[in-house]
PDB file of C-alpha atoms in Angstrom:
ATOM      1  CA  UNK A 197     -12.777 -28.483  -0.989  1.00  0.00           C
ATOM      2  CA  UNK A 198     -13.449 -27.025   2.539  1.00  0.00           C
ATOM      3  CA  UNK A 199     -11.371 -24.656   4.028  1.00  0.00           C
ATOM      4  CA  UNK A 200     -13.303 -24.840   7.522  1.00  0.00           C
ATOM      5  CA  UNK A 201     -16.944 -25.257   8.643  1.00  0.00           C
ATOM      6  CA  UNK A 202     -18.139 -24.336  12.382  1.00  0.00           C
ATOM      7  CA  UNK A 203     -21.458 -25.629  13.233  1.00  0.00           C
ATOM      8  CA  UNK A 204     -24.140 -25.828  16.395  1.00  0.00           C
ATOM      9  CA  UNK A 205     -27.285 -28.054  16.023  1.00  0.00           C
ATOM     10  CA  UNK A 206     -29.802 -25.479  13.298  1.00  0.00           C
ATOM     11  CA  UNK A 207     -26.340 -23.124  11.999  1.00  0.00           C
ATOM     12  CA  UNK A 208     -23.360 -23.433  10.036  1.00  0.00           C
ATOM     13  CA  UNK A 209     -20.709 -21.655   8.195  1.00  0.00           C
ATOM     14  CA  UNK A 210     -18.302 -23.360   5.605  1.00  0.00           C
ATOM     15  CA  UNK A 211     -15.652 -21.293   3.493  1.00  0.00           C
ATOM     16  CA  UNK A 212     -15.434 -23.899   0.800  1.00  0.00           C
ATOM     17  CA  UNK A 213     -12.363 -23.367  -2.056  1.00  0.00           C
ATOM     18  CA  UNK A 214     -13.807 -22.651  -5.067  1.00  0.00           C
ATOM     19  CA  UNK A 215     -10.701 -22.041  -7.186  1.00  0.00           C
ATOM     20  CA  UNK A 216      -7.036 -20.926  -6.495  1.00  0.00           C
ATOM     21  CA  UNK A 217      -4.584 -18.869  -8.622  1.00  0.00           C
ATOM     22  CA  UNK A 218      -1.009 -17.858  -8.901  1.00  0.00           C
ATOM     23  CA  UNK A 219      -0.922 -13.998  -7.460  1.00  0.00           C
ATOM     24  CA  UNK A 220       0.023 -11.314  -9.401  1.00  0.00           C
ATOM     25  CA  UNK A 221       2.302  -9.391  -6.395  1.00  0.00           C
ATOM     26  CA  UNK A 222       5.303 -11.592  -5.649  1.00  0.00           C
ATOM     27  CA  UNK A 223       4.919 -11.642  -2.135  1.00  0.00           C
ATOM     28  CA  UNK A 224       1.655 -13.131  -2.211  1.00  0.00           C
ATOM     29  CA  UNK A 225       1.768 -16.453  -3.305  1.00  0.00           C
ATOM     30  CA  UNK A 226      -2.059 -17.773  -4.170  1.00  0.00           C
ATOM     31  CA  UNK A 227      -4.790 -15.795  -4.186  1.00  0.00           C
ATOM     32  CA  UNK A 228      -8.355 -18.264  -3.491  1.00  0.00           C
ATOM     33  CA  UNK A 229     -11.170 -18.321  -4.665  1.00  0.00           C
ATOM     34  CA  UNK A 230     -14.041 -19.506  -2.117  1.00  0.00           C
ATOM     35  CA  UNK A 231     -17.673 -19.313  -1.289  1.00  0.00           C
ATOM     36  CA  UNK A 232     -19.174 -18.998   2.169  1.00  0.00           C
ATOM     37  CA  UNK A 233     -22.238 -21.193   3.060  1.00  0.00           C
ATOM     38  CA  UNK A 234     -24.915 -19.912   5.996  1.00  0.00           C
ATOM     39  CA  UNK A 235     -27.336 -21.747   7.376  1.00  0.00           C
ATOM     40  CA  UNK A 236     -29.214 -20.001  10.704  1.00  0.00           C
ATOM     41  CA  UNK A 237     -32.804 -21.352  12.223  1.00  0.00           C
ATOM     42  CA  UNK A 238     -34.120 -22.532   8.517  1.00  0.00           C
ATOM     43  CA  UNK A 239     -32.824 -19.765   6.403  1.00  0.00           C
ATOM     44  CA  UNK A 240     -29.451 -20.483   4.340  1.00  0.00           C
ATOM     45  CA  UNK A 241     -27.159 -18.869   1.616  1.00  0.00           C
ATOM     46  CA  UNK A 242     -24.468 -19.204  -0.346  1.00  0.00           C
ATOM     47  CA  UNK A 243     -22.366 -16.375  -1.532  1.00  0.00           C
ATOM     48  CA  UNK A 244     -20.853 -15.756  -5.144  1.00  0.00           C
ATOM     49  CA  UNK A 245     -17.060 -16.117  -4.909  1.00  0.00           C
ATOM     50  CA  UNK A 246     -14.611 -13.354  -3.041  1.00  0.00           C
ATOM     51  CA  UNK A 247     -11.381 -13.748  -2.944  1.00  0.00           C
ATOM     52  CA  UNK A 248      -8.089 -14.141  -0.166  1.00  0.00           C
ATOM     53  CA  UNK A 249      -4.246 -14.937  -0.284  1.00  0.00           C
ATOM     54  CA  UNK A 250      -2.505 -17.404   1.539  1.00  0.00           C
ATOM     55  CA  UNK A 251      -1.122 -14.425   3.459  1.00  0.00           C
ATOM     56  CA  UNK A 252      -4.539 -13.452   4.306  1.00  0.00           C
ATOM     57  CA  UNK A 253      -5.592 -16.946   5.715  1.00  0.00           C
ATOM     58  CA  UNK A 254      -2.671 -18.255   7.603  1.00  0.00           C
ATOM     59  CA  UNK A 255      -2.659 -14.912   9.029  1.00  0.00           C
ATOM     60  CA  UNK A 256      -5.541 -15.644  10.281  1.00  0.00           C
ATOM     61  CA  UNK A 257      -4.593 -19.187  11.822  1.00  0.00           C
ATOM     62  CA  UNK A 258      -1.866 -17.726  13.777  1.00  0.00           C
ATOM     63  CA  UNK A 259      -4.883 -15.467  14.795  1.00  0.00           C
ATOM     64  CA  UNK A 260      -6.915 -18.545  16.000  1.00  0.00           C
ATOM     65  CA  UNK A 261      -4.071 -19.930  17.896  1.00  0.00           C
ATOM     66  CA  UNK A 262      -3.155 -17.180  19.880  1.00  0.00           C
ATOM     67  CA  UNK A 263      -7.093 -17.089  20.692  1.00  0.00           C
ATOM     68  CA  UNK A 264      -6.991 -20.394  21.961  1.00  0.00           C
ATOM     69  CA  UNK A 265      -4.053 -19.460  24.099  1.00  0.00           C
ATOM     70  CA  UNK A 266      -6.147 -16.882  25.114  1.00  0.00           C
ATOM     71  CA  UNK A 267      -2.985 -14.182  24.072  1.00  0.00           C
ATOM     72  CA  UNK A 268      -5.831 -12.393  21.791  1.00  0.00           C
ATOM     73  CA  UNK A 269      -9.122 -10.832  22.215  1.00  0.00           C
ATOM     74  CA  UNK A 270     -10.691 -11.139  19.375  1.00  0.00           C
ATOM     75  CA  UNK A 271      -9.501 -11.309  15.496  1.00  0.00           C
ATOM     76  CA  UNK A 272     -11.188 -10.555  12.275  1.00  0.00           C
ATOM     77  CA  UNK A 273     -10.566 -11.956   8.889  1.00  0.00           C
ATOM     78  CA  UNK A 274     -11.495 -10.071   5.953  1.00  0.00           C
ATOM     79  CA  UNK A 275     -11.952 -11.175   1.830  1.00  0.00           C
ATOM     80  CA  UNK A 276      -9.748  -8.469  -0.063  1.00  0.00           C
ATOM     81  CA  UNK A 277     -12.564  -6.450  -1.200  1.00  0.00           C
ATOM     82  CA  UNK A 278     -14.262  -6.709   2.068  1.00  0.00           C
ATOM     83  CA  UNK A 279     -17.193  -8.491   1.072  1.00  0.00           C
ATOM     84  CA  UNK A 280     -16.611 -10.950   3.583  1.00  0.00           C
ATOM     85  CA  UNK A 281     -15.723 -10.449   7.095  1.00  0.00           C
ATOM     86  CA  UNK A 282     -15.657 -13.008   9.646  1.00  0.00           C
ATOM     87  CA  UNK A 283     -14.860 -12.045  13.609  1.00  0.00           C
ATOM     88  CA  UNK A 284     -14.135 -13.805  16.768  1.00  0.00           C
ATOM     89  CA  UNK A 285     -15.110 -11.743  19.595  1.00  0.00           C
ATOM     90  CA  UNK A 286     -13.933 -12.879  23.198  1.00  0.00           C
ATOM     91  CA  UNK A 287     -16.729 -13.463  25.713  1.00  0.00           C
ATOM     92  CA  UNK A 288     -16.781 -14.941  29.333  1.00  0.00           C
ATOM     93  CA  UNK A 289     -16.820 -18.854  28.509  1.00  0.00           C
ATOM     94  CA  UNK A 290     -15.988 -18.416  24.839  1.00  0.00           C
ATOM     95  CA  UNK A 291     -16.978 -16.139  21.640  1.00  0.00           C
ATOM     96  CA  UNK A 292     -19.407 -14.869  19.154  1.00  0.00           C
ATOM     97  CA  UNK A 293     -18.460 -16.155  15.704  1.00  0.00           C
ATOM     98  CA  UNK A 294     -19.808 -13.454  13.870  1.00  0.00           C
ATOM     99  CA  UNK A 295     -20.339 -13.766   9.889  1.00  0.00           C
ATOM    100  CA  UNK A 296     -21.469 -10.646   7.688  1.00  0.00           C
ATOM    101  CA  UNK A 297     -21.109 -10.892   3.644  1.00  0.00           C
ATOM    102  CA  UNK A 298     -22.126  -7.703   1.796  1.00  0.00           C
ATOM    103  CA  UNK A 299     -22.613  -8.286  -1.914  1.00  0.00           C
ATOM    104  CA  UNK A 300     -20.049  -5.508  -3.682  1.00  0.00           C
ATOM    105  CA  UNK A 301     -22.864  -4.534  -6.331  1.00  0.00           C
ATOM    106  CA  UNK A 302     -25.895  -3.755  -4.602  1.00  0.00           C
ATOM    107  CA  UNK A 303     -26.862  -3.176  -0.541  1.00  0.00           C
ATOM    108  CA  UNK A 304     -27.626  -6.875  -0.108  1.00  0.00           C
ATOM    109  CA  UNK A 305     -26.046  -8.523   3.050  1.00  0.00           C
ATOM    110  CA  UNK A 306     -26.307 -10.505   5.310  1.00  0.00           C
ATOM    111  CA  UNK A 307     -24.807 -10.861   8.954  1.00  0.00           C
ATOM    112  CA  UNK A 308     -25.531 -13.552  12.009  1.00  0.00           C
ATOM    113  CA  UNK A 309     -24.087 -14.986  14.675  1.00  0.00           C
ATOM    114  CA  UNK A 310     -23.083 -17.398  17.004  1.00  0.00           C
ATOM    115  CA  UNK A 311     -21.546 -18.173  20.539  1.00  0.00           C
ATOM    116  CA  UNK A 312     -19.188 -20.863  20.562  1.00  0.00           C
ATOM    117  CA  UNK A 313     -17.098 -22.653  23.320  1.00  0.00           C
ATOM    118  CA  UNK A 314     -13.452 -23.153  23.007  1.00  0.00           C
ATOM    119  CA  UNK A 315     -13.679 -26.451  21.494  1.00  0.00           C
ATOM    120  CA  UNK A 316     -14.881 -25.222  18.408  1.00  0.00           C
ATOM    121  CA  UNK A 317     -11.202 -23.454  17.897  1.00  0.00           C
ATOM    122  CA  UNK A 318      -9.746 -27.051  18.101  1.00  0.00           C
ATOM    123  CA  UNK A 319     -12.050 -27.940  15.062  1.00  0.00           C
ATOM    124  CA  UNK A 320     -11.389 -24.704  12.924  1.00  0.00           C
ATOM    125  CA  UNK A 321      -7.657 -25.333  13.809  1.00  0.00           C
ATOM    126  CA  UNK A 322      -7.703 -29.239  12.532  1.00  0.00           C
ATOM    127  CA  UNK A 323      -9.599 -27.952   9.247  1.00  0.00           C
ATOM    128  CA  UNK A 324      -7.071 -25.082   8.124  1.00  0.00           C
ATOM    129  CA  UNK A 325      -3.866 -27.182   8.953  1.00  0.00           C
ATOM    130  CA  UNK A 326      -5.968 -29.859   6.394  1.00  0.00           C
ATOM    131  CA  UNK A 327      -6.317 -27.023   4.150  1.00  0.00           C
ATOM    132  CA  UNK A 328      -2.605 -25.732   4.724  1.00  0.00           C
ATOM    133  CA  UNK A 329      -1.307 -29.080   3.930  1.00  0.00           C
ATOM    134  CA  UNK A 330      -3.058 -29.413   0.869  1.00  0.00           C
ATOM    135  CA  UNK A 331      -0.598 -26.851  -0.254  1.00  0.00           C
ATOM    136  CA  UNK A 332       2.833 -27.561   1.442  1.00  0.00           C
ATOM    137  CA  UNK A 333       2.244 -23.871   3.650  1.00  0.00           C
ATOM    138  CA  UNK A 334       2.218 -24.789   7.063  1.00  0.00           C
TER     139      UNK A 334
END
């Protein structure tokens, strides 16, 4: 299942659910299992799996709102061991969508980027309340 995909002509980047668990910590919920996909000017990738709660990710949604409502700056959103990191960086007419995966075993990693207009928000927005609603969160 996708959890969101932004993409521009020749690059992509799709969080895709892999998996999702009861947490352990009470206050968590589900802890997810996903994968990220990269594709960039003929090279692509696709991670192993890293993990985020449902804390984690709709933490990040209120995130991308308030960016769209220009009341925020930029935002990051990280996997829980860090392995994943995904940031929105404010620019003049937009942002750079910025993607780095670092694999936790070795120095392997990866990191690109994009700039993206505003409408691309509406999109990621669409695709996590699809993903929210999927399970009876938002």
């Amino acid at each position: 299942m996708k959890i969101f995909k932004i993409a521009y002509s020749d690059w992509f980047c799709e969080i895709e659910l892999i998996n999702f668990y009861e947490a352990d910590e009470f206050d968590l919920g589900y802890e997810f299992e996903a994968a990220l996909n990269i594709k960039c000017k003929g090279y692509s990738a696709k991670t192993n799996s890293f993990y985020f709660t449902n804390k984690d990710i709709y933490d990040f949604y209120k995130s991308i709102k308030r960016l769209s409502k220009d009341q925020e700056e930029n935002l990051v959103f990280k996997s829980m061991s860090d392995e994943v990191v995904l940031r929105f960086n404010k620019i003049n007419n937009g942002f750079d969508f910025i993607v780095n995966y670092k694999k936790l075993e070795d120095e392997d990693q990866l990191s690109t980027y994009i700039n993206c207009d505003y409408s691309t928000l509406d999109y990621l927005i669409k695709d996590l309340d699809t993903f929210f609603l999927s399970f009876h969160y938002n």
